[in-house]
Amino acid sequence: MEDVAAAASVSIATISHVINGTRNVSDPVRERVLRAIDELGYEVNPIARNLRKGSSQIVGLVVSNLANYFYTDLAAGVESILRPAGYDTHIINSNESLERETRNVRDLALQSADGIILAPTGNDCSYLQDATFQNQPFVFVDRKPRRSGHDSVMSTNFKGSYEAVNHLLSKGHARIGFIASRSNETMMERFSGYRQALSDSGVAPEEELVLMGQDEPKTLKNLLRAERYSQLENYLETARPTGIFLGNGLAAVGVFQYLRDNGIRVPEDIALLSFDDEFWYQMSTPQISAVAQDPYQIGVVAAERLLKRMRGGTGKYRTIRIKTRLILRESC
Amino acid sequence: MEDVAAAASVSIATISHVINGTRNVSDPVRERVLRAIDELGYEVNPIARNLRKGSSQIVGLVVSNLANYFYTDLAAGVESILRPAGYDTHIINSNESLERETRNVRDLALQSADGIILAPTGNDCSYLQDATFQNQPFVFVDRKPRRSGHDSVMSTNFKGSYEAVNHLLSKGHARIGFIASRSNETMMERFSGYRQALSDSGVAPEEELVLMGQDEPKTLKNLLRAERYSQLENYLETARPTGIFLGNGLAAVGVFQYLRDNGIRVPEDIALLSFDDEFWYQMSTPQISAVAQDPYQIGVVAAERLLKRMRGGTGKYRTIRIKTRLILRESC
DNA sequence: CTGTTAGCGCTTTCAT
DNA sequence: ATGAAAGCGCTAACAG
């Protein structure tokens, strides 16, 4: 900076002001400065700037599982808002590990991310009570931790499930199963939609139609046949569903494979409809119907919310819902 | 820091040294300092530290497409090395857009990432010649740009393809097609493996068996039926392959869908074998055989390489190859 | 319209 | 074994 100042025969203050447009500079001076900057190939050092300004212009996006279009699209939505606002989005993957999540969020907060968008691994975000995290705004996506004191943005889980199960009912299914890979609050919303749809149609709920575990979360990748697979033989025998509503894409893997391996035809023997729209639903035989979320939009809204907070906005913390869409394919 | 110093009745220099273990401190003093730190909840400000030290302890991982297990696994491998070494890995997704890649790499470099691991979108990394990028080491993964002057880590593309095509040949296929979504240098290596396998078996190469475009890269997500799909009718009629070697997972989507939609049986009518092992290869009917890469290992090696450079290591730039593995399923 | 200068919070040399 | 103090590169308050 000094070199540039010398080359343009001005003070370093002027350099700063030219760069940041933070006060009037006469045309000839500005031009000299710009030329000097160009000739010397000068670039501001963001670390020094951040130290001085007390902000980093970085927003952390901590997701539980990157290997999922949901989060990739979400990230794109976030960036579409944050980039024009002058923020860099840094994605960090916690791979469904609470320990990694905690560490990541902590590192990010310490690195002075100006804000953090967080897709929590589980319900437990108590680590956020820590003093370290009182300095920057948070927005939750996809999952809403208990008593958070933060904004959160998520899908219309109840309504999406309600409509999906209604569709199954309208196709004449009376025994509709609910299978999910685990039961966090988001999943409970989907479960409620399922229950409500049944009861609104006068169908009595049955315990044995529900298969929902407390399993440790797993990633699609290492999951093959693990999730739910082994419990299915028993389940199908006792519950005898003619249709199954899958609470998420993770559960779909095991169920789909079990049915295929055992020659149970879809949709003839059992109809399938899944919350989440995984890529492979279009590659499988039959292609699988799904309740598609709109992760891009979730990202957009979350980023807007965060932006507002980072700019000092206050106001009540809200939970914002983004609409889902029912996509009918061959499985029901 | 001053507060801590006051509370422990020592100088701030001592605080620093206690925290960093950078010189001997008497036990009683250390203890007082530690207690003060704890009581005041003091945490070092990494921005200030970075400014002083001229390093950020951040490594940027710029990938072309996050919605791909390849890169997610790669990221995990990178982190497994870098985290213990005291570096934070920040992932940035360029979504197969050269423009976004350039901007991302630039931002990262300016943010003083200490090093960058880069999976280039295309062959053209000429923007790296820019002076901005002379300060920190780069390592390329997956794709090696022309005349890079950097390390790169990638799969044994030639060998993997060679073995795969050999397997097809051993199954009695004589007319083996090669279809890929686009032709960068990595793809050319795979293509060479294909050619070599044919010629080593005395099979004459045929132009019309090869379908390899210059298309703009696309993401799986928005790809459905686009890639290759429309050209396939003509291709199959003129080339009449009994087996197809797919250069990458992107190409597989269109081909698989076309065959399915047109009632062409796999492997009876046409055998399929693909480079890359996509998740859906295990969900499709039939399940698709593949040449699996080892992205985790690629990440590990790339990170080790980068670490060496960041620590001032010099030495010739190398291209390191990570072994692939042939996974036989139902499609051939 | 422009310049001088005081820090931002830390590390590290130089003294003691 | 400890402390004083000089910056790292920038921004912004203050002064003209």
XYZ file of C-alpha atoms (C1' of nucleotides) in Angstrom:
696
model
C 0.000 0.000 0.000
C 2.863 2.312 0.801
C 4.446 1.558 -2.532
C 1.267 2.431 -4.323
C 0.979 5.613 -2.337
C 4.530 6.540 -3.241
C 4.047 5.702 -6.899
C 0.943 7.877 -7.034
C 2.433 10.528 -4.791
C -0.461 10.451 -2.366
C -1.048 9.159 1.140
C -2.097 5.654 1.936
C -5.381 7.004 3.238
C -6.223 8.089 -0.263
C -5.384 4.647 -1.585
C -7.804 3.156 0.846
C -10.505 5.607 -0.042
C -10.086 5.095 -3.733
C -10.364 1.372 -3.310
C -13.376 1.522 -1.066
C -15.035 4.547 -2.604
C -15.440 5.830 0.882
C -14.927 9.505 0.212
C -14.586 11.913 -2.689
C -11.307 11.847 -4.544
C -10.473 14.180 -7.397
C -10.394 12.606 -10.803
C -6.685 13.098 -11.567
C -5.685 11.646 -8.205
C -8.027 8.716 -8.541
C -6.614 7.989 -11.928
C -3.032 8.075 -10.730
C -3.893 5.776 -7.889
C -5.715 3.326 -10.106
C -2.824 3.225 -12.507
C -0.321 2.690 -9.724
C -2.436 -0.114 -8.313
C -2.594 -1.710 -11.688
C 1.091 -1.350 -12.445
C 2.229 -2.666 -9.103
C -0.385 -5.402 -9.160
C -1.489 -4.408 -5.719
C -4.332 -6.308 -4.015
C -5.754 -5.514 -0.630
C -4.961 -7.942 2.099
C -8.324 -9.105 3.361
C -6.908 -10.346 6.626
C -5.693 -6.914 7.578
C -8.921 -5.400 6.405
C -10.917 -7.897 8.400
C -8.864 -7.305 11.489
C -9.506 -3.633 11.233
C -13.168 -3.912 10.360
C -13.909 -6.726 12.718
C -15.666 -8.727 10.064
C -14.621 -11.342 7.579
C -17.279 -11.151 4.886
C -17.445 -14.907 5.164
C -20.551 -16.895 5.877
C -20.231 -20.476 6.965
C -22.618 -23.079 5.661
C -22.391 -26.175 7.796
C -24.262 -29.110 6.369
C -24.753 -32.569 7.701
C -24.215 -34.432 4.481
C -22.873 -32.952 1.321
C -23.432 -36.065 -0.721
C -26.997 -35.073 -1.238
C -28.546 -32.861 -3.813
C -30.569 -31.298 -1.100
C -27.565 -29.581 0.380
C -25.831 -28.850 -2.869
C -28.891 -27.057 -4.172
C -29.328 -25.366 -0.870
C -25.766 -24.121 -1.076
C -26.430 -22.732 -4.531
C -29.451 -20.866 -3.231
C -27.464 -19.443 -0.366
C -24.704 -18.267 -2.653
C -27.094 -16.638 -5.064
C -28.061 -14.231 -2.313
C -24.835 -13.873 -0.380
C -22.436 -13.387 -3.250
C -24.080 -10.222 -4.562
C -24.185 -8.965 -1.007
C -20.409 -9.239 -0.823
C -20.124 -12.370 1.245
C -18.162 -15.506 0.536
C -19.886 -18.741 1.370
C -17.683 -21.457 2.796
C -19.202 -24.884 2.963
C -18.259 -27.295 5.664
C -19.419 -30.857 5.779
C -20.010 -32.573 9.092
C -20.843 -35.923 7.560
C -23.693 -36.552 9.995
C -21.282 -36.480 12.893
C -22.286 -34.298 15.801
C -18.729 -34.122 16.972
C -17.524 -32.831 13.615
C -20.422 -30.437 13.474
C -19.586 -28.962 16.832
C -15.969 -28.557 15.895
C -16.818 -27.056 12.525
C -19.258 -24.553 13.867
C -16.803 -23.628 16.560
C -13.922 -23.139 14.156
C -16.095 -21.098 11.878
C -17.306 -18.891 14.677
C -13.756 -18.350 15.848
C -12.590 -17.651 12.337
C -15.026 -14.812 12.633
C -17.507 -15.926 10.067
C -19.967 -13.090 10.048
C -22.846 -15.484 10.090
C -23.593 -19.159 9.978
C -26.214 -21.218 8.260
C -26.527 -24.560 9.913
C -28.213 -27.789 8.976
C -27.931 -29.562 12.290
C -27.021 -33.220 12.407
C -29.410 -33.887 15.234
C -31.747 -32.148 17.573
C -29.098 -31.323 20.043
C -27.586 -27.949 19.440
C -27.020 -27.198 23.056
C -23.410 -26.464 22.285
C -24.669 -23.250 20.762
C -25.396 -21.924 24.215
C -21.649 -21.505 24.558
C -20.442 -17.945 24.825
C -18.357 -18.345 21.686
C -21.476 -18.320 19.594
C -23.133 -15.199 20.862
C -21.347 -12.935 18.447
C -22.774 -13.854 15.087
C -26.239 -14.651 13.808
C -27.318 -18.174 13.008
C -30.013 -19.493 10.757
C -31.092 -23.094 10.805
C -32.176 -24.974 7.746
C -33.931 -28.277 7.244
C -34.019 -29.095 10.895
C -35.134 -26.960 13.775
C -33.462 -27.602 17.083
C -35.514 -27.441 20.209
C -35.917 -23.983 21.741
C -33.355 -22.445 19.445
C -33.751 -18.709 19.656
C -32.861 -18.482 15.998
C -34.591 -18.334 12.656
C -35.131 -21.537 10.783
C -36.188 -22.361 7.277
C -37.623 -25.707 6.362
C -40.063 -27.572 4.145
C -43.760 -27.968 4.700
C -43.143 -31.405 6.063
C -46.599 -31.911 7.467
C -48.473 -30.755 4.412
C -46.186 -32.569 1.981
C -46.699 -35.841 3.770
C -50.392 -35.240 4.206
C -50.898 -34.777 0.479
C -48.704 -37.717 -0.390
C -50.538 -40.097 1.881
C -53.827 -38.734 0.600
C -52.725 -39.648 -2.885
C -52.003 -43.164 -1.742
C -55.415 -43.320 -0.093
C -57.101 -42.058 -3.235
C -55.499 -44.902 -5.125
C -57.417 -47.235 -2.893
C -54.700 -48.176 -0.417
C -55.992 -48.762 3.060
C -52.964 -50.291 4.726
C -50.271 -47.686 4.314
C -46.977 -48.116 6.091
C -44.622 -45.403 7.311
C -40.919 -46.155 7.233
C -38.180 -43.726 8.103
C -34.543 -43.976 8.940
C -34.775 -42.044 12.160
C -36.993 -39.847 14.179
C -35.884 -36.293 14.651
C -38.341 -33.424 14.858
C -38.477 -32.959 11.140
C -39.392 -36.584 10.741
C -42.066 -36.266 13.364
C -43.678 -33.537 11.309
C -43.808 -35.870 8.346
C -45.169 -38.582 10.556
C -47.899 -36.280 11.802
C -48.921 -35.561 8.209
C -49.169 -39.270 7.612
C -51.283 -39.799 10.715
C -53.557 -36.893 9.985
C -54.205 -38.016 6.426
C -55.176 -41.442 7.671
C -57.461 -40.205 10.378
C -59.074 -37.619 8.082
C -59.999 -40.509 5.837
C -61.313 -42.489 8.731
C -58.504 -45.016 8.626
C -57.482 -46.245 12.029
C -53.768 -45.920 12.793
C -51.923 -49.147 13.429
C -48.732 -49.400 15.411
C -47.242 -52.199 13.372
C -47.463 -50.189 10.149
C -44.872 -47.778 11.473
C -41.181 -48.548 11.270
C -39.092 -45.686 12.498
C -35.793 -46.165 14.251
C -33.515 -44.302 16.561
C -30.534 -45.470 14.562
C -27.399 -43.511 14.285
C -27.587 -41.488 11.133
C -25.741 -42.994 8.204
C -24.759 -41.698 4.856
C -26.195 -43.078 1.658
C -22.767 -44.090 0.604
C -22.021 -46.718 3.181
C -25.541 -47.667 3.722
C -26.292 -50.366 1.255
C -28.825 -52.749 2.626
C -28.107 -51.709 6.159
C -30.902 -49.354 6.947
C -34.188 -51.072 7.575
C -33.274 -53.931 5.276
C -33.009 -56.598 7.913
C -36.216 -55.631 9.646
C -38.315 -55.713 6.539
C -39.123 -59.398 6.326
C -40.744 -59.339 9.713
C -42.370 -55.980 9.078
C -43.999 -56.957 5.831
C -45.327 -60.166 7.305
C -46.988 -58.616 10.318
C -48.011 -55.225 8.909
C -49.048 -56.381 5.421
C -49.081 -52.918 3.861
C -50.251 -52.398 0.281
C -48.488 -49.076 0.136
C -45.525 -47.546 1.939
C -44.783 -43.910 2.581
C -41.054 -43.441 3.020
C -40.050 -40.656 5.381
C -36.762 -39.938 3.636
C -34.377 -41.026 0.941
C -32.211 -42.955 3.329
C -35.041 -45.287 4.251
C -35.913 -45.726 0.604
C -32.632 -47.441 -0.165
C -33.091 -50.407 2.114
C -36.776 -50.819 1.327
C -36.291 -50.638 -2.412
C -33.503 -53.163 -2.318
C -35.400 -55.565 -0.124
C -38.443 -55.511 -2.359
C -36.324 -55.992 -5.445
C -34.253 -58.792 -3.980
C -37.357 -60.628 -2.891
C -39.310 -60.264 -6.095
C -42.001 -58.098 -4.575
C -43.388 -56.019 -7.411
C -43.776 -52.248 -7.219
C -46.435 -50.904 -7.515
C -48.461 -54.078 -8.137
C -47.733 -55.736 -4.789
C -46.716 -52.671 -2.837
C -46.878 -49.016 -3.840
C -44.027 -46.692 -2.889
C -43.970 -42.967 -2.308
C -41.058 -41.169 -0.720
C -40.377 -37.870 0.959
C -37.240 -36.355 -0.650
C -36.475 -36.711 -4.305
C -33.231 -38.595 -4.764
C -31.533 -38.734 -8.122
C -31.765 -42.474 -8.374
C -35.560 -42.376 -8.185
C -35.464 -41.666 -11.883
C -33.026 -44.427 -12.674
C -34.636 -47.273 -10.792
C -37.224 -49.664 -12.123
C -39.876 -48.606 -11.431
C -39.117 -44.951 -11.076
C -40.109 -43.756 -7.650
C -42.675 -41.083 -6.873
C -41.621 -38.473 -4.393
C -42.401 -35.386 -2.393
C -39.763 -33.013 -3.718
C -38.448 -30.271 -1.502
C -37.152 -26.982 -2.845
C -33.714 -26.735 -1.290
C -32.605 -23.884 -3.522
C -35.443 -21.773 -2.227
C -34.716 -22.811 1.339
C -31.172 -21.582 0.806
C -32.354 -18.310 -0.671
C -34.693 -17.579 2.194
C -32.185 -18.623 4.831
C -29.552 -16.364 3.290
C -31.928 -13.413 3.151
C -32.826 -13.957 6.744
C -29.175 -14.165 7.757
C -28.332 -11.068 5.772
C -30.976 -9.148 7.621
C -29.571 -10.258 10.954
C -25.977 -9.545 9.957
C -27.016 -6.030 9.055
C -28.228 -5.572 12.546
C -31.856 -6.382 11.962
C -33.714 -7.576 15.003
C -37.218 -8.847 15.407
C -38.834 -12.082 16.420
C -37.270 -15.331 15.386
C -39.404 -17.109 12.844
C -39.748 -20.515 11.299
C -40.338 -20.148 7.601
C -41.830 -22.944 5.537
C -41.001 -23.660 1.908
C -43.496 -25.576 -0.189
C -42.978 -29.139 -1.346
C -44.201 -30.621 -4.603
C -45.622 -34.066 -5.268
C -43.963 -35.786 -8.218
C -45.805 -38.832 -9.471
C -43.792 -41.486 -11.259
C -44.297 -45.219 -11.622
C -44.157 -46.504 -8.076
C -47.684 -45.568 -7.079
C -5.509 -10.471 25.944
C -4.676 -7.452 28.037
C -7.375 -8.405 30.489
C -5.934 -11.865 30.824
C -2.477 -10.412 31.309
C -3.774 -8.118 34.017
C -5.706 -10.883 35.726
C -2.626 -13.063 35.817
C -0.300 -10.165 36.574
C 1.984 -10.917 33.658
C 2.694 -9.342 30.290
C 0.731 -10.120 27.166
C 3.853 -11.650 25.706
C 3.653 -14.338 28.318
C 0.024 -14.995 27.484
C 0.985 -15.561 23.907
C 3.811 -17.875 24.842
C 1.679 -19.899 27.171
C -0.947 -20.356 24.494
C 1.504 -21.301 21.803
C 4.011 -23.133 23.955
C 6.662 -21.129 22.219
C 9.019 -20.648 25.124
C 9.572 -21.808 28.654
C 7.209 -20.459 31.259
C 7.501 -21.272 34.936
C 4.836 -23.549 36.299
C 3.200 -21.093 38.690
C 2.940 -18.415 36.014
C 1.576 -20.817 33.445
C -1.046 -21.942 35.858
C -2.142 -18.426 36.674
C -2.380 -17.615 33.006
C -4.359 -20.722 32.219
C -6.781 -20.005 35.005
C -7.221 -16.412 33.899
C -7.865 -17.542 30.338
C -10.439 -19.955 31.570
C -12.174 -17.529 33.864
C -12.365 -14.749 31.349
C -13.330 -17.148 28.580
C -10.612 -15.741 26.411
C -10.133 -17.089 22.890
C -7.442 -15.987 20.497
C -8.589 -13.951 17.556
C -7.404 -15.910 14.561
C -7.655 -12.940 12.251
C -5.145 -10.976 14.252
C -2.955 -14.021 14.560
C -3.134 -14.619 10.848
C -2.312 -11.039 10.061
C 0.764 -11.244 12.191
C 1.849 -14.645 11.009
C 0.937 -14.089 7.411
C -0.942 -17.328 7.195
C -4.532 -18.359 7.679
C -4.312 -22.058 8.425
C -7.041 -22.481 5.866
C -6.839 -24.688 2.831
C -9.297 -24.201 0.021
C -10.759 -27.178 -1.744
C -12.350 -26.047 -4.959
C -14.357 -28.742 -6.663
C -16.214 -28.723 -9.896
C -19.282 -30.538 -8.719
C -20.118 -31.294 -5.144
C -23.144 -33.370 -5.996
C -20.926 -36.305 -6.569
C -19.598 -38.844 -4.173
C -16.280 -38.530 -5.834
C -15.732 -35.073 -4.441
C -17.354 -35.680 -1.115
C -15.105 -38.628 -0.465
C -12.176 -36.692 -1.761
C -12.970 -33.919 0.685
C -13.058 -36.420 3.530
C -9.640 -37.711 2.534
C -8.237 -34.227 2.391
C -9.596 -33.358 5.795
C -8.251 -36.513 7.372
C -4.756 -35.245 6.654
C -5.151 -31.521 6.985
C -7.144 -31.387 10.192
C -4.465 -33.074 12.330
C -1.925 -30.789 10.725
C -3.814 -27.788 12.038
C -5.494 -26.675 8.860
C -9.146 -25.981 8.230
C -10.501 -27.192 4.932
C -13.018 -24.941 3.255
C -14.900 -26.426 0.371
C -16.062 -24.308 -2.495
C -18.217 -25.589 -5.285
C -17.850 -24.189 -8.779
C -20.700 -26.226 -10.220
C -18.822 -26.978 -13.416
C -18.649 -23.307 -14.254
C -15.242 -21.994 -15.239
C -16.283 -18.496 -14.384
C -17.282 -19.461 -10.859
C -14.129 -21.526 -10.518
C -11.943 -18.608 -11.446
C -13.719 -16.338 -9.028
C -13.632 -18.909 -6.276
C -9.965 -19.648 -6.620
C -9.222 -15.976 -6.781
C -11.217 -15.182 -3.659
C -9.619 -18.021 -1.826
C -6.142 -16.959 -2.805
C -6.864 -13.433 -1.722
C -8.363 -14.626 1.517
C -4.889 -15.957 2.020
C -5.713 -19.603 1.985
C -2.361 -21.180 2.696
C -2.860 -23.670 -0.063
C -5.428 -24.754 -2.578
C -6.531 -28.110 -3.846
C -8.260 -27.728 -7.116
C -10.381 -30.006 -9.237
C -10.447 -27.958 -12.396
C -13.639 -27.629 -14.360
C -11.830 -27.781 -17.635
C -8.377 -27.914 -19.094
C -7.932 -24.228 -19.088
C -6.289 -23.030 -15.938
C -4.444 -20.234 -17.614
C -5.884 -17.837 -15.093
C -3.467 -19.379 -12.624
C -0.618 -17.636 -14.398
C -1.871 -14.461 -12.755
C 0.436 -12.945 -10.196
C -2.188 -13.329 -7.497
C -1.617 -17.029 -7.444
C 2.103 -17.147 -7.064
C 1.999 -17.012 -3.296
C 0.486 -20.286 -2.300
C 0.943 -23.858 -3.423
C -1.627 -25.623 -5.553
C -2.343 -29.263 -6.030
C -4.611 -30.513 -8.763
C -6.871 -33.481 -8.393
C -8.802 -35.553 -10.868
C -7.836 -33.443 -13.816
C -4.441 -32.246 -14.847
C -4.294 -28.979 -16.681
C -1.849 -28.584 -19.509
C 1.669 -27.506 -18.531
C 0.672 -26.786 -14.981
C 3.830 -26.461 -12.960
C 2.018 -28.063 -10.051
C 1.497 -31.457 -8.516
C -1.512 -33.437 -9.512
C -3.162 -36.543 -8.178
C -5.472 -38.626 -10.275
C -6.704 -42.108 -11.040
C -5.040 -44.668 -13.243
C -7.407 -43.759 -16.018
C -5.579 -45.586 -18.732
C -5.108 -48.800 -16.831
C -8.615 -48.795 -15.407
C -10.143 -48.459 -18.825
C -7.766 -50.949 -20.321
C -8.751 -53.613 -17.815
C -12.434 -52.828 -18.125
C -12.439 -53.115 -21.891
C -10.383 -56.274 -21.628
C -13.102 -57.721 -19.452
C -15.676 -56.878 -22.079
C -13.481 -58.498 -24.717
C -13.051 -61.615 -22.611
C -16.826 -61.903 -22.475
C -16.785 -62.272 -26.232
C -17.698 -58.741 -27.240
C -16.054 -57.609 -30.438
C -17.948 -54.423 -31.184
C -17.364 -52.295 -28.099
C -18.500 -48.703 -28.095
C -17.000 -45.800 -26.198
C -19.347 -43.085 -25.000
C -18.368 -40.138 -22.878
C -19.892 -36.846 -22.004
C -16.944 -34.753 -23.017
C -13.336 -34.964 -23.949
C -10.911 -33.399 -21.536
C -7.447 -34.798 -20.942
C -8.624 -37.192 -18.279
C -11.168 -38.579 -20.673
C -8.535 -38.946 -23.340
C -6.547 -41.147 -21.000
C -9.570 -43.374 -20.587
C -10.090 -43.360 -24.291
C -6.480 -44.409 -24.836
C -6.985 -47.329 -22.507
C -9.982 -48.364 -24.526
C -8.075 -48.101 -27.789
C -5.073 -49.936 -26.485
C -7.156 -52.821 -25.152
C -8.819 -53.211 -28.509
C -5.625 -53.112 -30.485
C -3.841 -55.481 -28.087
C -6.612 -57.939 -28.821
C -6.278 -57.393 -32.523
C -9.591 -55.581 -32.815
C -9.557 -52.817 -35.357
C -10.739 -49.439 -34.045
C -13.834 -48.002 -35.669
C -14.675 -44.355 -35.730
C -18.406 -44.816 -35.495
C -18.136 -46.776 -32.252
C -16.917 -43.670 -30.489
C -19.330 -41.042 -29.242
C -17.569 -38.328 -27.346
C -18.736 -34.744 -27.365
C -17.407 -31.314 -26.708
C -20.565 -30.426 -24.847
C -20.647 -27.950 -22.104
C -20.331 -29.797 -18.867
C -23.600 -30.397 -17.098
C -24.484 -31.576 -13.674
C -26.225 -34.849 -13.084
C -29.092 -33.007 -11.567
C -30.316 -31.127 -14.586
C -29.163 -33.626 -17.020
C -31.968 -36.070 -17.406
C -32.079 -37.426 -20.895
C -30.093 -34.540 -22.222
C -26.637 -35.937 -22.485
C -26.157 -38.267 -25.389
C -29.773 -39.352 -25.283
C -30.826 -37.792 -28.550
C -27.831 -39.073 -30.472
C -28.245 -42.641 -29.397
C -30.790 -43.866 -31.912
C -28.541 -42.980 -34.780
C -25.448 -44.201 -32.967
C -26.832 -47.634 -32.173
C -28.045 -48.126 -35.720
C -24.786 -47.304 -37.421
C -22.302 -48.586 -34.830
C -24.204 -51.705 -33.725
C -22.175 -52.301 -30.539
C -22.753 -55.385 -28.401
C -21.078 -53.704 -25.463
C -20.525 -50.119 -24.424
C -17.781 -48.703 -22.247
C -18.976 -45.497 -20.628
C -16.297 -42.922 -20.004
C -18.014 -41.388 -16.996
C -21.128 -41.374 -14.896
C -22.612 -38.442 -16.725
C -22.699 -40.329 -20.002
C -24.198 -43.333 -18.259
C -27.390 -41.483 -17.415
C -28.484 -40.778 -20.964
C -27.413 -44.154 -22.283
C -29.102 -46.084 -19.521
C -32.330 -44.186 -19.954
C -32.346 -44.572 -23.703
C -31.833 -48.319 -23.536
C -34.523 -48.664 -20.893
C -37.019 -46.489 -22.708
C -36.524 -48.429 -25.896
C -36.704 -51.880 -24.436
C -33.108 -52.753 -25.222
C -32.067 -55.342 -22.677
C -28.888 -55.073 -20.630
C -26.729 -57.131 -20.742
C -28.493 -59.460 -23.196
C -28.670 -57.015 -26.103
C -25.972 -54.643 -25.020
C -23.495 -54.955 -22.150
C -22.630 -51.889 -20.096
C -19.522 -51.023 -18.121
C -18.826 -47.572 -16.774
C -15.880 -45.605 -15.513
C -16.867 -44.008 -12.191
C -19.076 -45.741 -9.680
C -22.241 -43.752 -9.145
C -24.575 -44.544 -6.307
C -27.479 -45.349 -8.584
C -25.545 -48.150 -10.290
C -26.618 -50.302 -7.373
C -30.252 -49.239 -7.532
C -30.863 -49.637 -11.226
C -32.061 -52.762 -12.960
C -29.732 -54.250 -13.911
C -27.086 -53.008 -11.544
C -24.242 -51.490 -13.462
C -20.641 -52.659 -13.405
C -18.063 -49.977 -12.937
C -14.448 -48.961 -12.644
C -14.401 -47.474 -9.169
C -11.964 -44.736 -8.325
C -10.590 -44.165 -4.853
C -11.360 -40.514 -4.221
C -10.609 -40.696 -0.505
C -7.096 -41.826 -1.265
C -6.720 -39.170 -3.930
C -7.661 -36.622 -1.300
C -5.199 -38.047 1.193
C -2.316 -37.971 -1.230
C -3.185 -34.530 -2.534
C -3.319 -33.167 1.008
C 0.018 -34.739 1.910
C 1.552 -33.256 -1.177
C 0.116 -29.838 -0.399
C 1.269 -30.037 3.182
C 4.791 -30.694 2.025
C 4.693 -27.653 -0.235
C 3.136 -25.429 2.387
C 5.945 -26.335 4.708
C 8.349 -25.044 2.164
C 9.186 -28.315 0.502
C 10.432 -28.004 -3.014
C 11.284 -30.588 -5.580
C 9.961 -31.599 -8.952
C 6.259 -31.458 -9.611
C 4.808 -34.913 -9.944
C 1.667 -36.555 -11.194
C 0.631 -39.266 -8.797
C -1.706 -42.034 -9.825
C -4.210 -43.763 -7.556
C -5.402 -47.240 -8.454
C -8.893 -47.988 -9.682
C -10.867 -51.147 -9.012
C -13.141 -53.085 -11.344
C -16.529 -53.855 -9.775
C -18.549 -56.425 -11.656
C -22.316 -56.296 -11.279
C -25.118 -57.360 -13.590
C -24.657 -55.188 -16.643
C -21.844 -57.190 -18.232
C -10.117 17.339 -1.306
C -6.117 15.203 1.061
C -2.835 13.801 4.790
C -1.488 12.104 9.612
C -2.047 8.845 12.748
C -4.131 5.705 16.065
C -5.282 1.487 16.585
C -7.603 -3.696 15.277
C -5.219 -8.298 18.437
C -1.722 -10.752 17.946
C 3.572 -12.689 17.592
C 8.291 -12.109 18.171
C 12.679 -9.679 18.498
C 15.389 -7.507 21.618
C 16.288 -6.432 26.251
C 16.769 -7.478 30.862
C 12.184 -16.740 32.925
C 9.840 -12.516 31.766
C 8.689 -7.818 29.745
C 8.577 -3.819 26.362
C 7.616 -2.632 22.155
C 7.663 -2.925 17.133
C 5.007 -3.991 13.684
C 1.623 -7.270 10.299
C -1.725 -4.120 6.403
C -5.446 -1.921 6.715
C -9.530 1.749 7.914
C -11.364 5.790 9.829
C -11.324 9.522 13.036
C -9.296 13.810 13.198
C -7.005 17.714 11.236
C -6.242 20.758 7.961
